[in-house]
XYZ file of N, CA and C in Angstrom:
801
model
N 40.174 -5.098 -12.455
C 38.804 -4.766 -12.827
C 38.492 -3.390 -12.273
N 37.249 -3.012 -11.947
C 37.027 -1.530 -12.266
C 36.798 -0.916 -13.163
N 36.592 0.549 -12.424
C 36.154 1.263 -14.300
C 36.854 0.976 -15.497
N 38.002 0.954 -15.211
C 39.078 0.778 -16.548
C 38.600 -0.619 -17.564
N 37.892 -1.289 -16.558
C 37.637 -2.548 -17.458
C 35.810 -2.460 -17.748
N 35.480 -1.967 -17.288
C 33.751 -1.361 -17.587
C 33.540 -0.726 -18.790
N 32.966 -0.959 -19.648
C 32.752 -0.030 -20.970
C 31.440 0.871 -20.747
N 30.347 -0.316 -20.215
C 29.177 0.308 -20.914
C 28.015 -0.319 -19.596
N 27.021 0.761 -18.835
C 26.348 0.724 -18.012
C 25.272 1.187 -18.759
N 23.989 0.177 -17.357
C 22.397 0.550 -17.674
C 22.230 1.294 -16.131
N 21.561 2.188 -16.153
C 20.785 2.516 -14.612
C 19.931 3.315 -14.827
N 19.074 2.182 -13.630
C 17.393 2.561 -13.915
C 16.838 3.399 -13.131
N 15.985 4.150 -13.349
C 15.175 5.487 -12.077
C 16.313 6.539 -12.475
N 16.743 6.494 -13.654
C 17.853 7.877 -13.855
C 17.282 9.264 -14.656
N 16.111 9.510 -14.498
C 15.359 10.798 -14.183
C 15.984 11.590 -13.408
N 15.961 11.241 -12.472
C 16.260 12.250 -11.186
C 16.575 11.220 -9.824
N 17.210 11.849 -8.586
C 17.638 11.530 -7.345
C 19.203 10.576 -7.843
N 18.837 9.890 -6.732
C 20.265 8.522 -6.897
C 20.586 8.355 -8.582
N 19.042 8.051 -9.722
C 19.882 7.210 -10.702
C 20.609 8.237 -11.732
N 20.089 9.812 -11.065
C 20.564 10.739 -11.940
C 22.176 10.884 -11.443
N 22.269 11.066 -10.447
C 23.700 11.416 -10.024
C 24.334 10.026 -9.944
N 23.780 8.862 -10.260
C 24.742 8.290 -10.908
C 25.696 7.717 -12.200
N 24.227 8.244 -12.644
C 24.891 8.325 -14.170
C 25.457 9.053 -14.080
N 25.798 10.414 -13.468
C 26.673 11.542 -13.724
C 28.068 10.785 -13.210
N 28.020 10.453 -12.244
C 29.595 9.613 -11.627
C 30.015 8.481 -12.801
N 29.598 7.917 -13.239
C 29.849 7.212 -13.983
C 30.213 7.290 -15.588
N 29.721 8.957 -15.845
C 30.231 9.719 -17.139
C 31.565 9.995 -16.283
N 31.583 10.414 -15.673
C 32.691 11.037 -15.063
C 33.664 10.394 -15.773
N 33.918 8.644 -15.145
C 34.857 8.231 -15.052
C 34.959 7.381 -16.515
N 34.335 7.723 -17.443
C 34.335 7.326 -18.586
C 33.592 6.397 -19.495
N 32.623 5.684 -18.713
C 31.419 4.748 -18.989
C 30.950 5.162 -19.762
N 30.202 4.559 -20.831
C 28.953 4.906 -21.356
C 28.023 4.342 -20.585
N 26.903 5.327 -21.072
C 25.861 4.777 -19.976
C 24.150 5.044 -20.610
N 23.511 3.897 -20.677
C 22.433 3.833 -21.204
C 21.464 4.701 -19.639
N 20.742 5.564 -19.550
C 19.901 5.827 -18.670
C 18.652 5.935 -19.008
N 17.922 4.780 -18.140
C 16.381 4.379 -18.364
C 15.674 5.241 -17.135
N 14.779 6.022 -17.800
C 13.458 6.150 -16.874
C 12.603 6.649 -17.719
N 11.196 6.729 -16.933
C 10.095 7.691 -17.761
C 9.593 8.905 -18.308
N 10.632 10.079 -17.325
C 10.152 10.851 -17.895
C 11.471 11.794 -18.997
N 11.327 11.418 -20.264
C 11.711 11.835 -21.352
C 12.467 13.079 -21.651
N 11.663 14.184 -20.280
C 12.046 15.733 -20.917
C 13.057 15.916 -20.119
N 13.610 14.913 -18.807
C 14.655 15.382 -17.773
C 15.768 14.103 -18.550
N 14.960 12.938 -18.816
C 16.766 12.573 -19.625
C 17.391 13.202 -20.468
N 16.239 13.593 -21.596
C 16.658 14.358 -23.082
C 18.288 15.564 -22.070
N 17.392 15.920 -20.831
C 18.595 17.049 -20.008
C 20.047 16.803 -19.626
N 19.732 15.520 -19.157
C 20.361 14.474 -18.776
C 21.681 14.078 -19.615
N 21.285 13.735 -21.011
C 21.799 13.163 -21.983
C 23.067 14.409 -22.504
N 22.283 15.577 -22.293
C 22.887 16.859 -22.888
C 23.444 17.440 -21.823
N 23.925 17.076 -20.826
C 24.416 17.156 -19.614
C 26.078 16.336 -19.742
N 25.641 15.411 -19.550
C 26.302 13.890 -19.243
C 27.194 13.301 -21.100
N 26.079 13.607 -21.683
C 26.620 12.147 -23.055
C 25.968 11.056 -22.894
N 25.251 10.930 -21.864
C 24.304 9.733 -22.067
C 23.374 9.255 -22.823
N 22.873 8.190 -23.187
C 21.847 7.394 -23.873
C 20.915 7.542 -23.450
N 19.597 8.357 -23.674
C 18.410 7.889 -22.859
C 17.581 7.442 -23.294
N 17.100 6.640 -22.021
C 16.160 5.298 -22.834
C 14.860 5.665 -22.074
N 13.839 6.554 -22.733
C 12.948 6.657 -21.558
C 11.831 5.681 -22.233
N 11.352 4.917 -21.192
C 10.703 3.798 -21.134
C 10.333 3.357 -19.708
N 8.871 2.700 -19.276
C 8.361 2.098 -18.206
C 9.261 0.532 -17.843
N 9.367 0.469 -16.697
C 10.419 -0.432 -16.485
C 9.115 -2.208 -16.495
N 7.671 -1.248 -16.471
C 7.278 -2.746 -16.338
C 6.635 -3.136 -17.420
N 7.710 -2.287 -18.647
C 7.511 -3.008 -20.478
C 8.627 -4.200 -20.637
N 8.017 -5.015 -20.569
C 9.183 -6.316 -20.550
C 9.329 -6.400 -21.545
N 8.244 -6.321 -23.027
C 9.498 -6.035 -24.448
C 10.527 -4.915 -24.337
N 10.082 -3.909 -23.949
C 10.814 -2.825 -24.026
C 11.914 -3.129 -23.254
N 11.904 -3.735 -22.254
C 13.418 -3.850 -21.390
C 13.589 -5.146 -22.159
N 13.462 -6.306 -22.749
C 14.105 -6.894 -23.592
C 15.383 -6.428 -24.739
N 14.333 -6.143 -25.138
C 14.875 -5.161 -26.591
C 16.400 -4.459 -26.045
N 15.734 -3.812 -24.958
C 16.920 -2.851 -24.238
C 18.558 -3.596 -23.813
N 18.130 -4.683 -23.235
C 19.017 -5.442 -22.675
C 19.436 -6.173 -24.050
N 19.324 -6.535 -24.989
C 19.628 -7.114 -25.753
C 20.979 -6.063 -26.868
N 20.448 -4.890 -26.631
C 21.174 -4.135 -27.813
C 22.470 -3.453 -27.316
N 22.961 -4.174 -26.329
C 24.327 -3.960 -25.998
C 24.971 -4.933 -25.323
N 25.949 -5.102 -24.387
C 27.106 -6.080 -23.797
C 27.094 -4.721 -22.386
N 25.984 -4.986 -21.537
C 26.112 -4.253 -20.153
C 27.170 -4.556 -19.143
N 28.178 -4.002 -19.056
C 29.186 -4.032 -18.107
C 28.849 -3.920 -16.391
N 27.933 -3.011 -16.256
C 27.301 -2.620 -15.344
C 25.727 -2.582 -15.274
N 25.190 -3.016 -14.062
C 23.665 -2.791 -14.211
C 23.600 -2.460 -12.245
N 23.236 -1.282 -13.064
C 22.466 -0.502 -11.605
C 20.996 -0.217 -11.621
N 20.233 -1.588 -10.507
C 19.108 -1.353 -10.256
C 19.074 -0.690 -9.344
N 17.751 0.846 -9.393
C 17.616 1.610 -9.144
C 16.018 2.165 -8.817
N 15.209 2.130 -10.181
C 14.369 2.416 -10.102
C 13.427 1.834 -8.816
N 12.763 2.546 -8.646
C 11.988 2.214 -6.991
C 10.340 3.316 -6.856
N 9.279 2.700 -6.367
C 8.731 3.674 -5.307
C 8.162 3.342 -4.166
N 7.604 4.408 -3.338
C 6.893 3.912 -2.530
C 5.746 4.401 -2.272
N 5.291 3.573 -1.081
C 3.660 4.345 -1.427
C 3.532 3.715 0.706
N 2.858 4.964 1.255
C 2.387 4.755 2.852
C 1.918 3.905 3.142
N 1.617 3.383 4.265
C 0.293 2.376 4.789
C 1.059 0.940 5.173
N 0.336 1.056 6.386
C 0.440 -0.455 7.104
C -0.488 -1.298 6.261
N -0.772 -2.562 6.762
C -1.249 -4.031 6.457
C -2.860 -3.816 6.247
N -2.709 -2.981 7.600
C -4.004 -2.995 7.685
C -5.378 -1.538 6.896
N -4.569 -0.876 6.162
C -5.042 0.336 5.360
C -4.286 0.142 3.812
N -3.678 -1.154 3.675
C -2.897 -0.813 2.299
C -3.984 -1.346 0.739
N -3.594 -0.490 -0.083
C -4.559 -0.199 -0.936
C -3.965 -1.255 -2.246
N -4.890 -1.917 -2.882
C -4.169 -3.009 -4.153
C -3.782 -2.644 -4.782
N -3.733 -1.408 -5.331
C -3.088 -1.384 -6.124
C -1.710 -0.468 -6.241
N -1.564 -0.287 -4.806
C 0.032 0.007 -3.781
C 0.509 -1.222 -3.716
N 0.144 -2.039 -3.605
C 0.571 -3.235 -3.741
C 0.852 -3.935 -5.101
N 0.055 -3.584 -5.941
C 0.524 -3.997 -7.016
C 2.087 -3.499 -7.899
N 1.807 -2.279 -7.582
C 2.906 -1.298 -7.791
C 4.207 -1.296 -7.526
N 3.738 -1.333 -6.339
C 5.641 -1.869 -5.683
C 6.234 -2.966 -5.969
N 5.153 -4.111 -5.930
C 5.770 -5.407 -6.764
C 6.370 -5.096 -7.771
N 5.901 -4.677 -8.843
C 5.812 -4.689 -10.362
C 7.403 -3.948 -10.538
N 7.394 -2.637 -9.792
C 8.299 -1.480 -9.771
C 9.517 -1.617 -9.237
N 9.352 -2.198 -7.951
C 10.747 -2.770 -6.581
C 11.156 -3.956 -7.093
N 9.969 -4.713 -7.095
C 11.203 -6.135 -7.602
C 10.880 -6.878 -8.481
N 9.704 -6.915 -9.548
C 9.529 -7.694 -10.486
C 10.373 -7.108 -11.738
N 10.557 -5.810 -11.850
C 11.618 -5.007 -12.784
C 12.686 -5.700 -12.752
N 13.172 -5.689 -11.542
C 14.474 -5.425 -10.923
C 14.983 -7.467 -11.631
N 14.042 -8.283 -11.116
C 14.436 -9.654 -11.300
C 13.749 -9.887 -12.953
N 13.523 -9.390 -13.570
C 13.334 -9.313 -15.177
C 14.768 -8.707 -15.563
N 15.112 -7.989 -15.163
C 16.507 -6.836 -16.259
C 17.803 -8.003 -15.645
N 17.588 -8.240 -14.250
C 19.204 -9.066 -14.107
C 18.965 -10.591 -14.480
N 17.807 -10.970 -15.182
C 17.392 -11.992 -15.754
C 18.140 -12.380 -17.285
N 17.424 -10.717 -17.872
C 17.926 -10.507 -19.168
C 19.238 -10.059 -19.430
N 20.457 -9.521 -18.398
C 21.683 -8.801 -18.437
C 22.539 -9.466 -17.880
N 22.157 -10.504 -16.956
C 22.978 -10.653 -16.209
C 23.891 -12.321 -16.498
N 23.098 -12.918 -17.147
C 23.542 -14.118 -18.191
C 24.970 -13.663 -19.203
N 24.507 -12.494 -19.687
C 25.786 -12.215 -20.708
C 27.016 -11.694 -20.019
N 26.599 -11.456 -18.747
C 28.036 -11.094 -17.664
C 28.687 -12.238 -17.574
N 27.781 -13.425 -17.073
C 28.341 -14.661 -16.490
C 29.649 -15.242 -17.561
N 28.734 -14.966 -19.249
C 29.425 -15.792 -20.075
C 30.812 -14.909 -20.620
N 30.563 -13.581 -20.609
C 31.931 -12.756 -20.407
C 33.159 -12.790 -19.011
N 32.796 -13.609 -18.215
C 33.351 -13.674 -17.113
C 33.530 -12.309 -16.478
N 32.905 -10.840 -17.043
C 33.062 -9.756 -16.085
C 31.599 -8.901 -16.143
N 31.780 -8.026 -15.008
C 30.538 -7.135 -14.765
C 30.292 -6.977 -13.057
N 29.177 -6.386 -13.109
C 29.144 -5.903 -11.401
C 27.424 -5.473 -11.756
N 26.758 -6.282 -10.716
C 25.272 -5.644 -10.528
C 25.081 -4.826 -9.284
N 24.740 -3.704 -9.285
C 24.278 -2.582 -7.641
C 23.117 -2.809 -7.751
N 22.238 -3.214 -6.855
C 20.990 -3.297 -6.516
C 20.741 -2.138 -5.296
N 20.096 -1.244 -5.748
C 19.653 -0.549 -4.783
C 18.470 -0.495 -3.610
N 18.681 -0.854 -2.555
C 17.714 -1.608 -1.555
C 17.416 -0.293 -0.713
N 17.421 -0.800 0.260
C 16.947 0.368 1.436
C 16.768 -0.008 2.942
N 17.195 0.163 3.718
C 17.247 -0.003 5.260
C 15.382 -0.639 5.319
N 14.829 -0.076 5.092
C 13.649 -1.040 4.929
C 13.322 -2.566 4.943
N 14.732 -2.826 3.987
C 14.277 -4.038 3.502
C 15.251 -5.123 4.970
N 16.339 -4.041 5.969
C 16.603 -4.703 7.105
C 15.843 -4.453 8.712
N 15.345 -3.254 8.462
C 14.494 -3.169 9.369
C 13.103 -2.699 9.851
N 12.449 -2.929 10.940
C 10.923 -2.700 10.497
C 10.898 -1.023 11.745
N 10.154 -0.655 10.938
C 9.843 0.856 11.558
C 8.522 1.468 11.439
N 8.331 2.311 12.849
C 6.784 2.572 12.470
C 6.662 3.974 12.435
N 5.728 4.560 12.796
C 5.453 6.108 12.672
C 6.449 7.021 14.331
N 7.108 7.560 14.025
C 7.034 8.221 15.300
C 7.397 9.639 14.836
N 8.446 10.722 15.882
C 8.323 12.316 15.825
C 9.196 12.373 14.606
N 10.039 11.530 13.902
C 10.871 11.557 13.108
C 10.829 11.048 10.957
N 9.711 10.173 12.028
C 9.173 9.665 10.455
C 8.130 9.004 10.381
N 7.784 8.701 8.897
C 6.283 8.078 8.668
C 6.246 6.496 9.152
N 5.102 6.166 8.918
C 5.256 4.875 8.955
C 5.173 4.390 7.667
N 6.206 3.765 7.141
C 6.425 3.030 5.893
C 5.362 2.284 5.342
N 5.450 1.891 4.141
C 4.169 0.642 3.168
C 5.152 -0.940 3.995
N 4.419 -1.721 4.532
C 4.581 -2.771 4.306
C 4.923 -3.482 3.191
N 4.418 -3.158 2.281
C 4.642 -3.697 0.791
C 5.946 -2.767 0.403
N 6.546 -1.916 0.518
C 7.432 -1.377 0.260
C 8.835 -2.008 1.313
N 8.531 -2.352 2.348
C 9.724 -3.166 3.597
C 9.956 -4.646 2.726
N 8.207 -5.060 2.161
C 8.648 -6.333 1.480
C 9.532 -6.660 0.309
N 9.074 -5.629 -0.632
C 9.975 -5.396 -1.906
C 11.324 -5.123 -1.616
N 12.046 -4.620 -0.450
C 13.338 -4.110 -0.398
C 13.631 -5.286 0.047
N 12.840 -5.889 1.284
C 13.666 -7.259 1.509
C 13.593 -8.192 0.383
N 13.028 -8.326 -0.548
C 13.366 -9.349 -1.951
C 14.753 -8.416 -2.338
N 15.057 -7.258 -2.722
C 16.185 -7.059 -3.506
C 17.367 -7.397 -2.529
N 17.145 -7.532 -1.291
C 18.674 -7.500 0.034
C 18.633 -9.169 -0.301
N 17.962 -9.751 -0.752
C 17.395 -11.625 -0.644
C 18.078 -11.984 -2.354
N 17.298 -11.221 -2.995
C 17.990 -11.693 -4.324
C 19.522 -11.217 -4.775
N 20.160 -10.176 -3.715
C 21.763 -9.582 -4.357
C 22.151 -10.990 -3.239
N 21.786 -11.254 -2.527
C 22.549 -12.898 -1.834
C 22.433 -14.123 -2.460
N 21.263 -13.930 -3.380
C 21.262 -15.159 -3.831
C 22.152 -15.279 -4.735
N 22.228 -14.256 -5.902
C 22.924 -13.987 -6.948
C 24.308 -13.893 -7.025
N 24.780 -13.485 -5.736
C 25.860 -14.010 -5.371
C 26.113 -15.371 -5.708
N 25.603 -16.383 -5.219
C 25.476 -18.045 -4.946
C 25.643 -18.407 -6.564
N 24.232 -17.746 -7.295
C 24.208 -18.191 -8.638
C 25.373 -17.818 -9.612
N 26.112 -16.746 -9.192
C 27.240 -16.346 -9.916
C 28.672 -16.404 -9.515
N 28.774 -17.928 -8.494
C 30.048 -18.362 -8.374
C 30.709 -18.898 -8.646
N 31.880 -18.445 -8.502
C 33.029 -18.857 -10.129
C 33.300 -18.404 -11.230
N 33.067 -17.109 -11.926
C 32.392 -16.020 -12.367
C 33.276 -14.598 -11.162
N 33.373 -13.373 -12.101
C 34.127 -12.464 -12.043
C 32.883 -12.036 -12.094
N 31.889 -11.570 -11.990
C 30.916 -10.935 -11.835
C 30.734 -10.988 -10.735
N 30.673 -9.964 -10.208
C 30.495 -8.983 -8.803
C 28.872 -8.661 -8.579
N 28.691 -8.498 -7.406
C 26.979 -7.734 -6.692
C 27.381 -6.884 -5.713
N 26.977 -5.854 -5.552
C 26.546 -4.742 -4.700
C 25.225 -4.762 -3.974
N 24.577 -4.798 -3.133
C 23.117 -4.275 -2.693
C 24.222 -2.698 -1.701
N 23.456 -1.727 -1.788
C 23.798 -0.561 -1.106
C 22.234 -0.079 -1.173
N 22.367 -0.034 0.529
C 21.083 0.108 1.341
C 20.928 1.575 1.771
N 20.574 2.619 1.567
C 20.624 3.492 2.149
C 19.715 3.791 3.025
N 19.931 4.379 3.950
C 18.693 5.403 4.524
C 18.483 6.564 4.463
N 17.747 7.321 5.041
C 16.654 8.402 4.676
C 17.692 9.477 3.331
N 17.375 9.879 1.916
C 18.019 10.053 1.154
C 17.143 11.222 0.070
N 17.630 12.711 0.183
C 16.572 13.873 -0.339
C 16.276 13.249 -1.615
N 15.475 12.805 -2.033
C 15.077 12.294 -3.396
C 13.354 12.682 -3.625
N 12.811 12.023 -4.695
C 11.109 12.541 -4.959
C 10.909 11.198 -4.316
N 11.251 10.656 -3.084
C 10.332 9.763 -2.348
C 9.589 10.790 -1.690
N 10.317 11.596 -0.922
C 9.966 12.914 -0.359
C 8.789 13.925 -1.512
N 7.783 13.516 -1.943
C 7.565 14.432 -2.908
C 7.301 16.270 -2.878
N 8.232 17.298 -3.194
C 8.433 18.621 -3.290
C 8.676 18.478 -1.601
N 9.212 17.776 -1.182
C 9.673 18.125 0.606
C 9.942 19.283 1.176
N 10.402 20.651 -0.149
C 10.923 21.432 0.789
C 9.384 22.588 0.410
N 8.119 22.308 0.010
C 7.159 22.911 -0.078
C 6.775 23.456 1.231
N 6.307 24.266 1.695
C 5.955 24.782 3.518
C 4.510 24.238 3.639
N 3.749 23.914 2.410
C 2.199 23.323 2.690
C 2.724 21.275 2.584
N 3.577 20.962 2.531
C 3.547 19.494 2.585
C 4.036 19.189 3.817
N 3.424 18.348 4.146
C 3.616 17.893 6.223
C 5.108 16.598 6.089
N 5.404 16.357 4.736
C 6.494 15.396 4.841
C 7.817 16.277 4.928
N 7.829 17.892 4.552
C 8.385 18.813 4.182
C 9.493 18.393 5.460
N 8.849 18.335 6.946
C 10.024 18.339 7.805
C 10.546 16.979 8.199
N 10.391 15.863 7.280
C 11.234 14.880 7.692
C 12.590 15.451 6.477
N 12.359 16.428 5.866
C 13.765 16.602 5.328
C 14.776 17.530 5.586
N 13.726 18.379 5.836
C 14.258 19.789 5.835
C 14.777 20.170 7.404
N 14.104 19.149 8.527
C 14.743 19.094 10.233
C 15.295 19.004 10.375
N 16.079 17.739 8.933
C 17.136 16.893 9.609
C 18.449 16.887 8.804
N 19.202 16.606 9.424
C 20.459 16.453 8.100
C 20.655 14.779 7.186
N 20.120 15.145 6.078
C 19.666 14.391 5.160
C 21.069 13.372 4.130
N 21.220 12.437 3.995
C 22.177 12.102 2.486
C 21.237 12.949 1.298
N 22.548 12.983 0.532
C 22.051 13.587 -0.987
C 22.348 12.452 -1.752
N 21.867 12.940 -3.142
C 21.871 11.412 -4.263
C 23.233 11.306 -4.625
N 23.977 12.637 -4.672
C 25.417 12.041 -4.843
C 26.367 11.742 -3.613
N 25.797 11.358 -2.427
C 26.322 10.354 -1.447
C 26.020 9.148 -2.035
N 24.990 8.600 -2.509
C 24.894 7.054 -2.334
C 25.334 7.126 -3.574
N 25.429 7.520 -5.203
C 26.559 7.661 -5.950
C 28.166 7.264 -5.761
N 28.370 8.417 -4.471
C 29.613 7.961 -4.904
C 30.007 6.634 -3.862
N 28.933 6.267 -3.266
C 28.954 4.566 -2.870
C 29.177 3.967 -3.842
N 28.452 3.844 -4.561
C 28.345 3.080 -5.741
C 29.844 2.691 -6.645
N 30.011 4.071 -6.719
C 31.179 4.017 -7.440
C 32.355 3.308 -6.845
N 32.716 3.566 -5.617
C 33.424 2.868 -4.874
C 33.609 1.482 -5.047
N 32.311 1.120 -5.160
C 32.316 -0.700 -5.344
C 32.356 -1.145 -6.314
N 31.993 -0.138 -7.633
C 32.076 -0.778 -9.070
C 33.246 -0.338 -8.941
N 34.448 0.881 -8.344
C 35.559 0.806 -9.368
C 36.959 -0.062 -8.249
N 35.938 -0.489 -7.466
C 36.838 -1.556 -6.548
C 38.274 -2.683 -7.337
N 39.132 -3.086 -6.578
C 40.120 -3.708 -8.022
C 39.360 -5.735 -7.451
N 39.525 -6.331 -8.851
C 39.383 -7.406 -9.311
C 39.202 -8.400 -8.139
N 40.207 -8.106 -7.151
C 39.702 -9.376 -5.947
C 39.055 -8.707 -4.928
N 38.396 -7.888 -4.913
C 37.394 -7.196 -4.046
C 35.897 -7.279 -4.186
N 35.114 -7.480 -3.469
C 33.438 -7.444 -4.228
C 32.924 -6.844 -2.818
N 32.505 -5.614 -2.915
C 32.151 -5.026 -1.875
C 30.159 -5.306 -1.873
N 30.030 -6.463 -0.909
C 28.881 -7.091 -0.665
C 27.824 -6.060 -0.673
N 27.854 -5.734 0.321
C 26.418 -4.859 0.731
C 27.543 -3.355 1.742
N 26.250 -1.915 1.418
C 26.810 -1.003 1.863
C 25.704 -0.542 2.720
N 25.953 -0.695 3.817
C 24.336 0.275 4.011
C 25.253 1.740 4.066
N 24.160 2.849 3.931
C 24.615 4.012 4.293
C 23.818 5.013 4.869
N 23.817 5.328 5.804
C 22.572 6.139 6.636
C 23.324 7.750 7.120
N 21.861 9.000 7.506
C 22.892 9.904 7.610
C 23.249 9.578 9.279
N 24.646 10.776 9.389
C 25.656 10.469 10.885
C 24.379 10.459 11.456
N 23.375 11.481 11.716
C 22.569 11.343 13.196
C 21.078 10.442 12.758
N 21.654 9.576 12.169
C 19.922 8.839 11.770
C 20.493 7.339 12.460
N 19.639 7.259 13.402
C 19.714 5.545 13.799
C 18.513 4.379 13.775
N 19.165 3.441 13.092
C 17.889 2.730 12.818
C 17.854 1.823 14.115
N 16.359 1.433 14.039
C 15.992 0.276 14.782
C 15.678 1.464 15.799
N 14.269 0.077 16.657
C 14.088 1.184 18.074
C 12.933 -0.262 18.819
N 13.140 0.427 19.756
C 12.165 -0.701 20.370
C 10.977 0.192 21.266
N 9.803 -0.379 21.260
C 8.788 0.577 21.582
C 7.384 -0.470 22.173
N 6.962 -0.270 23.692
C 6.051 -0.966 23.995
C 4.565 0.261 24.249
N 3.600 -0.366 23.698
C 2.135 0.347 24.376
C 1.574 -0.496 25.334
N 1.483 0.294 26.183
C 0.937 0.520 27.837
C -0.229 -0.558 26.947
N -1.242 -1.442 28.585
C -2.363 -1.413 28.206
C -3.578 -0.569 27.663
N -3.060 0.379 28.311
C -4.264 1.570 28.305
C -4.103 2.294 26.817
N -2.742 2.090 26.230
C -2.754 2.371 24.944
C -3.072 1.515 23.554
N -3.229 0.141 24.527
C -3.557 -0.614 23.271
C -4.851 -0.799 23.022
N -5.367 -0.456 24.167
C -7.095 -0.243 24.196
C -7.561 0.880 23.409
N -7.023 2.339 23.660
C -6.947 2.958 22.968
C -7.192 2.854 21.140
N -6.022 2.255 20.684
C -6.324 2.112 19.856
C -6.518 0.921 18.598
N -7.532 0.027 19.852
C -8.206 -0.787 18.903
C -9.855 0.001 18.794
N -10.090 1.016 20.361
C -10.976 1.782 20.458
C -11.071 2.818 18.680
N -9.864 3.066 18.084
C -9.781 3.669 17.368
C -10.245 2.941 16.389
N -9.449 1.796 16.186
C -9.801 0.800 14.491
C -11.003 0.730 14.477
N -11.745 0.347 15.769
C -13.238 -0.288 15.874
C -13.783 1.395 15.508
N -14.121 2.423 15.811
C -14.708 3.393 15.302
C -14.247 3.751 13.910
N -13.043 3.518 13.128
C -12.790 3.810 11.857
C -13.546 2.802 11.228
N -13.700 1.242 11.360
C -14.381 0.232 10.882
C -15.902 0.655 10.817
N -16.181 1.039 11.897
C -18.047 1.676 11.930
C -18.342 2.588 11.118
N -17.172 3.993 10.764
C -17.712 4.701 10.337
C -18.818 4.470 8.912
């Protein structure tokens, strides 16, 4: 198995970042490749780049991703598409919440709903779910980075939850799963990062960053893996980025800032 036995891939968020440079790895090695995202004028680029199919369409048109999934025999399905949006529990806005659902994982468990049945009954294929260190660990604001959406830690932990389950549901079966988790990764999560008026500018530009064709050529690795291999989960983070941290506030700091909530609540 491997590319040689792969005909024909979907991957979603292939506008730009990760799902662009992976469709490019995956022309490479001879795939066809349907690439879904929204905005129209960078696939049309894309397409005339690559040879790709582009399918620009909202991922939370469930005819439209019907239709989509229906009009071929997907060898590959790389979920991809993703966003995020700031804010703890306690500042998060509904319809950041609505969003990320809809976008992170209600997409994501609609398309391997509709694609991933016709793998089972072909006995081949490989799903990459693209997750994110998020979805293994919890992180807050400090000199290095923001503090993440809660609703965005939740959505990644459904896709790290559903590439395990799917495993389970697809045993016995030559169909393969990937989740590849990355961390911090130059993409438009960062939006225009390397602008000098955007304050997110130096969580990219400080540090030494992955690019989209690092977690690409993850990817590839595990789809063109041979037949008795199923490379589970990848995380991939850059060399000097370490996750996890442990962090206590003093009393005097926790007073602090409930002193704070309680005056933001008054205002």
């Amino acid at each position: 198995m491997g590319f040689s036995d792969y005909r024909t891939a979907l991957v979603t968020g292939a506008s730009s970042g990760i799902g662009a440079a992976t469709v490019r790895r995956l022309r490479a090695e001879g795939i066809e490749v349907r690439a879904l995202g929204r905005d129209a004028r960078r696939l049309a680029s894309l397409s005339a780049e690559t040879g790709c199919r582009a399918c620009a369409l909202d991922v939370n048109d469930l005819g439209a991703l019907t239709r989509l999934a229906a009009s071929a025999e997907f060898d590959v399905l790389i979920n991809n598409a993703g966003q995020s949006r700031r804010g703890n529990i306690l500042d998060t806005a509904p319809d950041d919440v609505d969003t990320l659902v809809d976008v992170n994982l209600r997409a994501v468990l609609h398309l391997t709903r509709l694609i991933v049945p016709g793998m089972a009954s072909r006995n081949r294929g490989h799903v990459v779910n693209i997750s994110s260190i998020a979805g293994h660990y919890a992180f807050g604001e400090n000199a290095t980075t923001f503090n993440s959406s809660v609703a965005y830690h939740a959505t990644k932990a459904g896709i790290h939850s559903l590439s395990q389950q799917l495993r389970v549901d697809l045993y016995g079966t030559c169909v393969r799963v990937t989740e590849v988790s990355p961390g911090r990764v130059a993409t438009s999560i960062f939006q225009n990062q390397n602008a000098a008026d955007n304050p997110d500018a130096r969580f990219v530009g400080g540090f030494e960053t992955l690019q989209s064709e690092d977690v690409a050529d993850a990817i590839a690795f595990a789809v063109g893996a041979p037949t008795r291999m199923n490379v589970a989960t990848i995380e991939i983070v850059p060399t000097l980025q370490v996750v996890g941290e442990l962090r206590f506030a003093s009393r005097s700091e926790a007073a602090r800032l409930r002193e704070m909530r309680s005056g933001a609540d008054n205002a």
